[in-house]
Amino acid sequence: MRKAWWRPRQAESSSDAGPCGPGPSPLDEAEALTSEAVRALARGDDDAFGVLVAALADRPDVPGWPLVTARCLAARLERGVALAWERGWQPADVVRYAARRRTARHARLATDAIAAEMRAYSAATVAAQWREQLALIGAEVWWEDDDEHPDAWCEREGIDRSEFVACGAELVHLLECLPKLASIGPPPGTPLRETPVRDGFEGVDQRMLGKVRALLAKAESTEFPEEAEALSARAQELIARHSIDHALLAAETGDLGGPAGRRVAVDNPYDAPKAVLLTVVADANRCRAVWHRELGFSTVLGFPADLAAVEMLFTSLLVQATAAMVHAGPRRDARGRSRTRSFRHAFLNAYAARIGERLRDAAGEAANRAAADAGGKDLLPVLAARDMAVEKAVDAMFPNLAKGRAGSVSNYEGWVAGRAAADLASLNGRSEVSGASRRS
């Protein structure tokens, strides 16, 4: 094992002080140790990291050392969170990425760091999308005093101080190495009155979305596929018609609101076919999805009401697809070798392809009916203008975007089963959105 760079300082006395005065303060030492621990992680030196964590966790020769290290880590974590906002990340993105790259424990510590950092902003400078995400991840200050947070957190997690220090240092490293993302909304601290509406939540009735979630939960739990099948085609027609109604109303009232953005989780396993499913749902609803595979999410751009429908519909379809896929059971070949993974990969790819066909057919039918009912109004320029606005937003946000091809499918049985499941899937998400909004 290579020797650590750090040596414990000896107790200071007047005789120990050199001509330049006393040595570094305990806080200076804690900050130096934390920085070196982060560098050890960056170079993959686990042995050095372990030595540094032990030094940060326990220094019997320094009075009040646990408090010093706690304050040092807290400050470093809050700076890391603020840096994430500067780089275009949002609360749910940070927590999801911490869990993906590290563990659920790291995600929980990230949630606490976010709650602590958000105290620096007034409510008037936090956008609606941020407030919803903070509530969703449970980012709230549950501890009574900041100095007591490490002990309270260790007790809640059932771990000791050294594990807390290791988790904190690993999270600092993760936060400080986050890549820069295209901004999809104003960061906290931005006066909202000076910011155009771009966060994708303004103008969407949150109470209505709550009703939709409850309705989708019922649709996902039904045991009668025939019932879901009967609703599906009519539902997507209402999706498209609702979008057209919004477009016409905006054109008539001179609404200058443009496209907004949301990030939607696309998790392992089988992340590629899940990303394809989100893409076809977005395309059918006049939105565009850009997949960030290494980050575990897609950025979806579109008009706010369409974004709400895309997220709800994608979530519902994914739940239905997963239930049907699991119900199909494991698969083995003639020699007894497992073919479950290839079966499920093919299943989800076929499901996404067939869902895309159904969505496009239903949307086209709805557009034809809307044109017939338009009373002489020409819908094409209105819809074309909105499509162009979304495409321009994509080009501006992702100027170097590369289009990829879906992976190959090697399991025919899974492909057939996936298409069959897609034919039985309920597309009821957006129909409930439009229905709820008309009732409200």
Tab-separated table of C-alpha atoms in Angstrom:
chain	number	residue	atom	x	y	z
A	1	MET	CA	0.000	0.000	0.000
A	2	ARG	CA	1.348	3.384	-0.897
A	3	LYS	CA	1.890	5.692	2.032
A	4	ALA	CA	-0.623	8.464	2.601
A	5	TRP	CA	0.545	12.005	2.071
A	6	TRP	CA	-0.843	13.133	5.416
A	7	ARG	CA	0.781	12.992	8.789
A	8	PRO	CA	-1.103	13.868	11.966
A	9	ARG	CA	-0.061	17.124	13.467
A	10	GLN	CA	1.342	17.050	16.955
A	11	ALA	CA	-0.170	18.949	19.806
A	12	GLU	CA	0.935	22.537	19.489
A	13	SER	CA	2.785	24.434	22.109
A	14	SER	CA	4.588	27.712	22.160
A	15	SER	CA	7.821	25.853	21.604
A	16	ASP	CA	6.404	24.017	18.580
A	17	ALA	CA	5.431	27.202	16.810
A	18	GLY	CA	7.988	28.131	14.232
A	19	PRO	CA	9.066	31.599	13.181
A	20	CYS	CA	5.963	31.842	11.007
A	21	GLY	CA	3.580	31.168	13.893
A	22	PRO	CA	1.338	28.183	14.677
A	23	GLY	CA	0.521	25.522	12.094
A	24	PRO	CA	-2.726	25.110	10.176
A	25	SER	CA	-6.006	25.295	12.056
A	26	PRO	CA	-8.150	22.161	12.530
A	27	LEU	CA	-10.556	23.470	9.876
A	28	ASP	CA	-7.691	23.947	7.431
A	29	GLU	CA	-6.555	20.394	8.096
A	30	ALA	CA	-10.069	19.019	7.639
A	31	GLU	CA	-10.436	20.854	4.334
A	32	ALA	CA	-7.058	19.598	3.148
A	33	LEU	CA	-7.916	16.027	4.125
A	34	THR	CA	-11.279	16.242	2.363
A	35	SER	CA	-9.676	17.588	-0.818
A	36	GLU	CA	-7.057	14.843	-0.784
A	37	ALA	CA	-9.758	12.198	-0.205
A	38	VAL	CA	-11.627	13.482	-3.256
A	39	ARG	CA	-8.424	13.371	-5.304
A	40	ALA	CA	-7.794	9.806	-4.120
A	41	LEU	CA	-11.234	8.838	-5.424
A	42	ALA	CA	-10.509	10.548	-8.726
A	43	ARG	CA	-7.354	8.512	-9.261
A	44	GLY	CA	-8.932	5.288	-7.969
A	45	ASP	CA	-6.630	4.954	-4.960
A	46	ASP	CA	-8.851	3.048	-2.515
A	47	ASP	CA	-6.085	2.491	0.039
A	48	ALA	CA	-5.265	6.162	0.352
A	49	PHE	CA	-8.960	7.003	0.495
A	50	GLY	CA	-9.444	4.619	3.407
A	51	VAL	CA	-6.548	6.168	5.342
A	52	LEU	CA	-7.890	9.688	4.753
A	53	VAL	CA	-11.429	8.741	5.763
A	54	ALA	CA	-10.102	7.273	9.001
A	55	ALA	CA	-8.226	10.511	9.716
A	56	LEU	CA	-11.313	12.602	8.993
A	57	ALA	CA	-13.508	10.404	11.163
A	58	ASP	CA	-11.368	10.300	14.292
A	59	ARG	CA	-8.610	12.546	15.670
A	60	PRO	CA	-8.458	12.044	19.446
A	61	ASP	CA	-5.580	14.523	19.677
A	62	VAL	CA	-7.707	17.398	18.334
A	63	PRO	CA	-10.518	18.642	20.589
A	64	GLY	CA	-13.831	18.963	18.763
A	65	TRP	CA	-12.540	17.214	15.637
A	66	PRO	CA	-15.877	15.485	14.761
A	67	LEU	CA	-17.616	18.870	14.713
A	68	VAL	CA	-14.859	20.377	12.556
A	69	THR	CA	-15.089	17.608	9.963
A	70	ALA	CA	-18.898	17.713	10.002
A	71	ARG	CA	-18.910	21.432	9.206
A	72	CYS	CA	-16.236	20.963	6.549
A	73	LEU	CA	-18.183	18.201	4.766
A	74	ALA	CA	-21.475	20.103	5.037
A	75	ALA	CA	-19.964	23.206	3.464
A	76	ARG	CA	-18.322	21.167	0.702
A	77	LEU	CA	-21.577	19.326	-0.054
A	78	GLU	CA	-23.586	22.534	-0.236
A	79	ARG	CA	-21.018	24.057	-2.595
A	80	GLY	CA	-21.263	20.912	-4.711
A	81	VAL	CA	-25.046	21.219	-4.887
A	82	ALA	CA	-24.795	24.902	-5.889
A	83	LEU	CA	-22.298	23.895	-8.588
A	84	ALA	CA	-24.788	21.323	-9.876
A	85	TRP	CA	-27.405	24.060	-10.318
A	86	GLU	CA	-24.864	26.163	-12.233
A	87	ARG	CA	-24.235	23.205	-14.544
A	88	GLY	CA	-27.907	22.797	-15.431
A	89	TRP	CA	-28.855	19.984	-13.059
A	90	GLN	CA	-32.116	19.916	-11.123
A	91	PRO	CA	-32.934	18.294	-7.748
A	92	ALA	CA	-34.439	15.067	-9.076
A	93	ASP	CA	-31.546	14.692	-11.531
A	94	VAL	CA	-28.949	14.900	-8.758
A	95	VAL	CA	-30.670	12.412	-6.459
A	96	ARG	CA	-31.361	9.949	-9.272
A	97	TYR	CA	-27.755	10.161	-10.519
A	98	ALA	CA	-26.330	9.694	-7.007
A	99	ALA	CA	-28.344	6.495	-6.627
A	100	ARG	CA	-27.329	5.323	-10.108
A	101	ARG	CA	-23.594	5.929	-9.720
A	102	ARG	CA	-23.316	5.169	-6.007
A	103	THR	CA	-26.050	3.852	-3.698
A	104	ALA	CA	-29.460	4.732	-2.308
A	105	ARG	CA	-27.659	5.936	0.833
A	106	HIS	CA	-25.709	8.466	-1.221
A	107	ALA	CA	-28.994	9.602	-2.757
A	108	ARG	CA	-30.448	10.174	0.709
A	109	LEU	CA	-27.418	12.220	1.764
A	110	ALA	CA	-27.712	14.189	-1.490
A	111	THR	CA	-31.351	14.900	-0.635
A	112	ASP	CA	-30.297	16.341	2.740
A	113	ALA	CA	-27.543	18.420	1.126
A	114	ILE	CA	-30.088	19.802	-1.352
A	115	ALA	CA	-32.509	20.654	1.470
A	116	ALA	CA	-29.742	22.489	3.328
A	117	GLU	CA	-28.571	24.400	0.254
A	118	MET	CA	-32.087	25.444	-0.781
A	119	ARG	CA	-32.438	27.461	2.430
A	120	ALA	CA	-30.331	30.145	0.756
A	121	TYR	CA	-33.153	31.101	-1.659
A	122	SER	CA	-36.438	32.876	-1.152
A	123	ALA	CA	-39.583	31.139	-2.365
A	124	ALA	CA	-40.068	33.890	-4.953
A	125	THR	CA	-36.907	32.750	-6.749
A	126	VAL	CA	-37.701	29.021	-6.972
A	127	ALA	CA	-39.611	27.869	-10.060
A	128	ALA	CA	-42.649	25.589	-9.901
A	129	GLN	CA	-40.775	22.627	-11.386
A	130	TRP	CA	-38.128	22.882	-8.674
A	131	ARG	CA	-40.726	23.077	-5.918
A	132	GLU	CA	-42.464	19.960	-7.227
A	133	GLN	CA	-39.179	18.065	-7.494
A	134	LEU	CA	-38.131	19.080	-3.973
A	135	ALA	CA	-41.431	17.757	-2.645
A	136	LEU	CA	-41.106	14.581	-4.717
A	137	ILE	CA	-37.651	13.689	-3.403
A	138	GLY	CA	-38.561	14.739	0.145
A	139	ALA	CA	-35.919	17.461	0.413
A	140	GLU	CA	-36.693	19.013	3.774
A	141	VAL	CA	-34.629	19.945	6.818
A	142	TRP	CA	-35.658	17.245	9.298
A	143	TRP	CA	-32.750	17.758	11.701
A	144	GLU	CA	-32.890	20.377	14.473
A	145	ASP	CA	-29.368	21.775	14.246
A	146	ASP	CA	-26.805	21.532	11.455
A	147	ASP	CA	-24.054	20.496	13.852
A	148	GLU	CA	-26.210	17.572	14.988
A	149	HIS	CA	-27.011	16.360	11.485
A	150	PRO	CA	-24.132	13.836	11.135
A	151	ASP	CA	-25.006	12.034	14.378
A	152	ALA	CA	-28.731	12.081	13.578
A	153	TRP	CA	-28.043	10.827	10.045
A	154	CYS	CA	-25.781	8.026	11.297
A	155	GLU	CA	-28.439	6.947	13.767
A	156	ARG	CA	-31.109	6.974	11.064
A	157	GLU	CA	-28.922	5.004	8.647
A	158	GLY	CA	-27.538	2.633	11.264
A	159	ILE	CA	-23.895	3.420	10.435
A	160	ASP	CA	-20.847	4.820	12.222
A	161	ARG	CA	-18.998	8.086	11.740
A	162	SER	CA	-16.382	6.700	9.350
A	163	GLU	CA	-19.091	5.411	7.005
A	164	PHE	CA	-20.736	8.822	7.076
A	165	VAL	CA	-17.444	10.520	6.215
A	166	ALA	CA	-16.795	8.082	3.360
A	167	CYS	CA	-20.299	8.592	1.977
A	168	GLY	CA	-19.934	12.383	2.236
A	169	ALA	CA	-16.556	12.450	0.492
A	170	GLU	CA	-17.804	10.168	-2.287
A	171	LEU	CA	-20.816	12.413	-2.789
A	172	VAL	CA	-18.599	15.515	-2.901
A	173	HIS	CA	-16.534	13.838	-5.626
A	174	LEU	CA	-19.645	12.941	-7.596
A	175	LEU	CA	-21.131	16.462	-7.343
A	176	GLU	CA	-17.908	18.204	-8.322
A	177	CYS	CA	-17.500	15.974	-11.385
A	178	LEU	CA	-21.017	16.376	-12.796
A	179	PRO	CA	-21.031	17.190	-16.527
A	180	LYS	CA	-22.643	20.370	-17.761
A	181	LEU	CA	-26.222	20.003	-19.021
A	182	ALA	CA	-28.334	22.253	-21.197
A	183	SER	CA	-30.558	24.365	-18.956
A	184	ILE	CA	-34.282	23.584	-19.058
A	185	GLY	CA	-35.356	26.195	-16.548
A	186	PRO	CA	-34.125	28.976	-14.293
A	187	PRO	CA	-31.949	27.897	-11.349
A	188	PRO	CA	-32.967	28.934	-7.841
A	189	GLY	CA	-32.135	32.520	-7.035
A	190	THR	CA	-33.402	33.814	-10.398
A	191	PRO	CA	-36.212	36.392	-10.118
A	192	LEU	CA	-39.079	34.579	-11.823
A	193	ARG	CA	-40.728	37.744	-13.111
A	194	GLU	CA	-37.681	38.291	-15.320
A	195	THR	CA	-37.597	34.721	-16.592
A	196	PRO	CA	-39.658	33.394	-19.519
A	197	VAL	CA	-41.917	30.452	-18.753
A	198	ARG	CA	-39.822	27.485	-19.814
A	199	ASP	CA	-39.933	25.006	-16.967
A	200	GLY	CA	-42.809	22.930	-18.299
A	201	PHE	CA	-45.020	23.215	-15.238
A	202	GLU	CA	-46.531	26.662	-15.550
A	203	GLY	CA	-49.969	26.572	-17.145
A	204	VAL	CA	-50.572	22.913	-16.204
A	205	ASP	CA	-53.168	22.311	-13.491
A	206	GLN	CA	-51.380	20.356	-10.766
A	207	ARG	CA	-54.680	19.209	-9.255
A	208	MET	CA	-55.630	17.786	-12.619
A	209	LEU	CA	-52.310	15.928	-12.784
A	210	GLY	CA	-53.071	14.448	-9.393
A	211	LYS	CA	-56.369	13.120	-10.724
A	212	VAL	CA	-54.541	11.662	-13.703
A	213	ARG	CA	-52.085	9.822	-11.491
A	214	ALA	CA	-54.947	8.283	-9.553
A	215	LEU	CA	-56.769	7.285	-12.754
A	216	LEU	CA	-53.614	5.763	-14.221
A	217	ALA	CA	-53.067	3.730	-11.083
A	218	LYS	CA	-56.494	2.183	-11.653
A	219	ALA	CA	-55.756	1.517	-15.336
A	220	GLU	CA	-52.448	-0.147	-14.465
A	221	SER	CA	-54.050	-2.460	-11.916
A	222	THR	CA	-56.871	-3.757	-14.107
A	223	GLU	CA	-56.949	-7.496	-14.740
A	224	PHE	CA	-59.005	-7.205	-17.935
A	225	PRO	CA	-56.870	-6.530	-21.030
A	226	GLU	CA	-59.973	-6.342	-23.212
A	227	GLU	CA	-61.114	-3.323	-21.232
A	228	ALA	CA	-57.774	-1.594	-21.768
A	229	GLU	CA	-57.792	-2.458	-25.469
A	230	ALA	CA	-61.242	-0.907	-26.003
A	231	LEU	CA	-60.068	2.385	-24.491
A	232	SER	CA	-56.708	2.672	-26.207
A	233	ALA	CA	-57.452	3.940	-29.738
A	234	ARG	CA	-60.068	6.440	-28.577
A	235	ALA	CA	-57.744	7.636	-25.813
A	236	GLN	CA	-54.855	8.642	-28.106
A	237	GLU	CA	-57.298	10.377	-30.444
A	238	LEU	CA	-58.320	12.522	-27.485
A	239	ILE	CA	-54.649	13.095	-26.705
A	240	ALA	CA	-54.020	14.576	-30.132
A	241	ARG	CA	-57.287	16.502	-30.160
A	242	HIS	CA	-56.462	18.053	-26.797
A	243	SER	CA	-53.074	19.158	-28.151
A	244	ILE	CA	-54.722	20.654	-31.222
A	245	ASP	CA	-57.234	22.541	-29.071
A	246	HIS	CA	-54.354	24.033	-27.084
A	247	ALA	CA	-52.555	25.031	-30.276
A	248	LEU	CA	-55.623	26.750	-31.722
A	249	LEU	CA	-56.335	28.582	-28.481
A	250	ALA	CA	-52.745	29.797	-28.250
A	251	ALA	CA	-52.854	31.027	-31.852
A	252	GLU	CA	-56.116	32.891	-31.294
A	253	THR	CA	-55.026	34.549	-28.036
A	254	GLY	CA	-51.509	35.363	-29.179
A	255	ASP	CA	-49.942	33.248	-26.446
A	256	LEU	CA	-46.182	33.692	-26.818
A	257	GLY	CA	-45.235	30.788	-24.547
A	258	GLY	CA	-42.694	28.511	-26.165
A	259	PRO	CA	-41.503	24.961	-25.675
A	260	ALA	CA	-40.358	23.810	-22.249
A	261	GLY	CA	-38.381	20.812	-21.074
A	262	ARG	CA	-38.433	17.962	-18.584
A	263	ARG	CA	-36.040	15.177	-17.741
A	264	VAL	CA	-37.583	11.726	-17.485
A	265	ALA	CA	-35.811	8.778	-15.865
A	266	VAL	CA	-34.842	5.905	-18.181
A	267	ASP	CA	-33.436	3.256	-15.897
A	268	ASN	CA	-31.722	-0.099	-16.206
A	269	PRO	CA	-32.370	-2.848	-16.941
A	270	TYR	CA	-33.309	-2.674	-20.633
A	271	ASP	CA	-32.737	1.072	-20.788
A	272	ALA	CA	-32.403	1.175	-24.588
A	273	PRO	CA	-35.917	-0.130	-25.415
A	274	LYS	CA	-37.329	2.031	-22.617
A	275	ALA	CA	-35.719	5.072	-24.259
A	276	VAL	CA	-37.283	4.030	-27.565
A	277	LEU	CA	-40.692	3.821	-25.888
A	278	LEU	CA	-40.321	7.341	-24.502
A	279	THR	CA	-39.225	8.582	-27.938
A	280	VAL	CA	-42.273	7.188	-29.747
A	281	VAL	CA	-44.632	8.548	-27.068
A	282	ALA	CA	-42.987	11.970	-27.357
A	283	ASP	CA	-43.042	11.995	-31.164
A	284	ALA	CA	-46.740	11.108	-31.294
A	285	ASN	CA	-47.522	14.006	-28.963
A	286	ARG	CA	-45.535	16.708	-30.772
A	287	CYS	CA	-42.558	16.523	-28.428
A	288	ARG	CA	-38.978	15.361	-28.877
A	289	ALA	CA	-36.913	13.154	-26.552
A	290	VAL	CA	-33.111	13.150	-26.330
A	291	TRP	CA	-31.598	10.196	-24.453
A	292	HIS	CA	-28.546	10.663	-22.202
A	293	ARG	CA	-27.668	7.022	-21.757
A	294	GLU	CA	-24.742	7.476	-19.391
A	295	LEU	CA	-26.814	9.736	-17.111
A	296	GLY	CA	-29.931	7.558	-16.942
A	297	PHE	CA	-32.532	9.979	-18.279
A	298	SER	CA	-33.963	11.626	-21.381
A	299	THR	CA	-34.640	15.319	-21.921
A	300	VAL	CA	-38.101	15.819	-23.421
A	301	LEU	CA	-38.897	19.120	-25.148
A	302	GLY	CA	-42.370	20.301	-26.097
A	303	PHE	CA	-45.223	22.548	-25.031
A	304	PRO	CA	-46.202	22.235	-21.344
A	305	ALA	CA	-49.562	20.465	-21.752
A	306	ASP	CA	-47.969	17.977	-24.185
A	307	LEU	CA	-45.069	17.340	-21.800
A	308	ALA	CA	-47.457	16.505	-18.980
A	309	ALA	CA	-49.249	13.985	-21.188
A	310	VAL	CA	-46.010	12.416	-22.440
A	311	GLU	CA	-44.660	11.812	-18.947
A	312	MET	CA	-47.933	10.373	-17.680
A	313	LEU	CA	-48.471	8.167	-20.727
A	314	PHE	CA	-44.883	6.895	-20.777
A	315	THR	CA	-45.021	5.995	-17.094
A	316	SER	CA	-48.307	4.154	-17.514
A	317	LEU	CA	-47.200	2.263	-20.621
A	318	LEU	CA	-43.929	1.267	-18.950
A	319	VAL	CA	-45.796	-0.128	-15.954
A	320	GLN	CA	-48.117	-2.069	-18.261
A	321	ALA	CA	-45.213	-3.364	-20.361
A	322	THR	CA	-43.240	-4.462	-17.311
A	323	ALA	CA	-46.241	-6.273	-15.842
A	324	ALA	CA	-46.905	-8.104	-19.127
A	325	MET	CA	-43.208	-8.947	-19.532
A	326	VAL	CA	-42.902	-10.384	-16.015
A	327	HIS	CA	-46.172	-12.283	-16.463
A	328	ALA	CA	-44.684	-13.951	-19.551
A	329	GLY	CA	-42.146	-15.570	-17.224
A	330	PRO	CA	-38.542	-16.721	-17.782
A	331	ARG	CA	-37.352	-18.351	-21.004
A	332	ARG	CA	-34.819	-21.090	-21.733
A	333	ASP	CA	-33.540	-22.580	-24.964
A	334	ALA	CA	-33.533	-26.252	-25.943
A	335	ARG	CA	-30.312	-26.819	-23.986
A	336	GLY	CA	-31.694	-25.280	-20.812
A	337	ARG	CA	-29.722	-22.054	-21.073
A	338	SER	CA	-31.463	-18.875	-19.939
A	339	ARG	CA	-32.919	-16.733	-22.710
A	340	THR	CA	-34.845	-14.454	-20.376
A	341	ARG	CA	-32.715	-11.362	-20.954
A	342	SER	CA	-32.860	-11.541	-24.753
A	343	PHE	CA	-36.577	-12.356	-24.575
A	344	ARG	CA	-37.314	-9.300	-22.442
A	345	HIS	CA	-35.093	-7.025	-24.522
A	346	ALA	CA	-36.945	-8.106	-27.676
A	347	PHE	CA	-40.277	-7.870	-25.864
A	348	LEU	CA	-39.757	-4.220	-24.893
A	349	ASN	CA	-38.376	-3.264	-28.314
A	350	ALA	CA	-41.406	-4.781	-30.045
A	351	TYR	CA	-43.725	-3.192	-27.501
A	352	ALA	CA	-42.243	0.240	-28.204
A	353	ALA	CA	-42.430	-0.228	-31.983
A	354	ARG	CA	-46.059	-1.328	-31.912
A	355	ILE	CA	-47.065	1.375	-29.440
A	356	GLY	CA	-45.502	3.938	-31.789
A	357	GLU	CA	-47.621	2.639	-34.674
A	358	ARG	CA	-50.812	2.819	-32.609
A	359	LEU	CA	-50.059	6.287	-31.309
A	360	ARG	CA	-49.322	7.652	-34.777
A	361	ASP	CA	-52.502	6.122	-36.221
A	362	ALA	CA	-54.673	7.501	-33.447
A	363	ALA	CA	-53.045	10.934	-33.616
A	364	GLY	CA	-53.536	11.085	-37.371
A	365	GLU	CA	-57.198	10.162	-37.025
A	366	ALA	CA	-57.677	12.854	-34.421
A	367	ALA	CA	-56.030	15.443	-36.663
A	368	ASN	CA	-58.344	14.519	-39.535
A	369	ARG	CA	-61.409	14.853	-37.323
A	370	ALA	CA	-60.195	18.156	-35.927
A	371	ALA	CA	-59.670	19.488	-39.433
A	372	ALA	CA	-63.210	18.457	-40.377
A	373	ASP	CA	-64.591	20.227	-37.294
A	374	ALA	CA	-62.444	23.339	-37.618
A	375	GLY	CA	-65.115	25.400	-39.365
A	376	GLY	CA	-62.872	26.675	-42.123
A	377	LYS	CA	-59.803	27.203	-39.974
A	378	ASP	CA	-56.576	25.917	-41.467
A	379	LEU	CA	-54.885	23.767	-38.828
A	380	LEU	CA	-51.745	22.986	-40.774
A	381	PRO	CA	-49.973	26.350	-40.290
A	382	VAL	CA	-50.766	26.337	-36.558
A	383	LEU	CA	-49.494	22.808	-35.976
A	384	ALA	CA	-46.511	23.315	-38.271
A	385	ALA	CA	-45.508	26.410	-36.316
A	386	ARG	CA	-45.553	24.501	-33.041
A	387	ASP	CA	-43.584	21.616	-34.544
A	388	MET	CA	-41.039	24.109	-35.860
A	389	ALA	CA	-40.754	25.774	-32.453
A	390	VAL	CA	-40.003	22.418	-30.812
A	391	GLU	CA	-37.433	21.509	-33.473
A	392	LYS	CA	-35.710	24.882	-33.024
A	393	ALA	CA	-35.606	24.344	-29.273
A	394	VAL	CA	-33.969	20.946	-29.796
A	395	ASP	CA	-31.414	22.394	-32.225
A	396	ALA	CA	-30.587	25.253	-29.853
A	397	MET	CA	-30.224	23.017	-26.815
A	398	PHE	CA	-28.409	20.144	-28.553
A	399	PRO	CA	-26.510	21.602	-31.524
A	400	ASN	CA	-24.296	18.506	-31.840
A	401	LEU	CA	-27.060	15.945	-31.458
A	402	ALA	CA	-26.337	12.575	-33.056
A	403	LYS	CA	-29.111	10.209	-34.075
A	404	GLY	CA	-28.596	6.556	-33.252
A	405	ARG	CA	-30.214	3.342	-34.393
A	406	ALA	CA	-32.061	0.940	-32.147
A	407	GLY	CA	-30.137	-2.194	-31.228
A	408	SER	CA	-30.774	-5.512	-32.927
A	409	VAL	CA	-33.281	-8.034	-31.619
A	410	SER	CA	-32.284	-11.700	-31.379
A	411	ASN	CA	-35.354	-13.281	-29.768
A	412	TYR	CA	-38.307	-13.721	-32.122
A	413	GLU	CA	-40.581	-15.078	-29.409
A	414	GLY	CA	-40.006	-11.965	-27.307
A	415	TRP	CA	-40.715	-9.710	-30.310
A	416	VAL	CA	-44.045	-11.403	-31.019
A	417	ALA	CA	-45.044	-11.320	-27.348
A	418	GLY	CA	-44.122	-7.637	-27.075
A	419	ARG	CA	-46.250	-6.635	-30.047
A	420	ALA	CA	-49.172	-8.595	-28.667
A	421	ALA	CA	-48.838	-6.858	-25.304
A	422	ALA	CA	-48.719	-3.459	-27.025
A	423	ASP	CA	-52.001	-4.202	-28.790
A	424	LEU	CA	-53.610	-4.725	-25.386
A	425	ALA	CA	-52.032	-1.689	-23.702
A	426	SER	CA	-54.188	1.155	-22.517
A	427	LEU	CA	-53.231	4.550	-23.930
A	428	ASN	CA	-55.593	6.183	-21.495
A	429	GLY	CA	-53.140	8.644	-19.975
A	430	ARG	CA	-53.698	11.737	-22.079
A	431	SER	CA	-57.422	11.139	-22.541
A	432	GLU	CA	-57.787	11.528	-18.818
A	433	VAL	CA	-55.655	14.672	-18.980
A	434	SER	CA	-57.940	16.232	-21.541
A	435	GLY	CA	-61.075	14.984	-19.854
A	436	ALA	CA	-60.017	16.303	-16.485
A	437	SER	CA	-59.087	19.675	-17.889
A	438	ARG	CA	-62.447	20.041	-19.587
A	439	ARG	CA	-64.263	19.110	-16.381
A	440	SER	CA	-62.258	21.545	-14.266
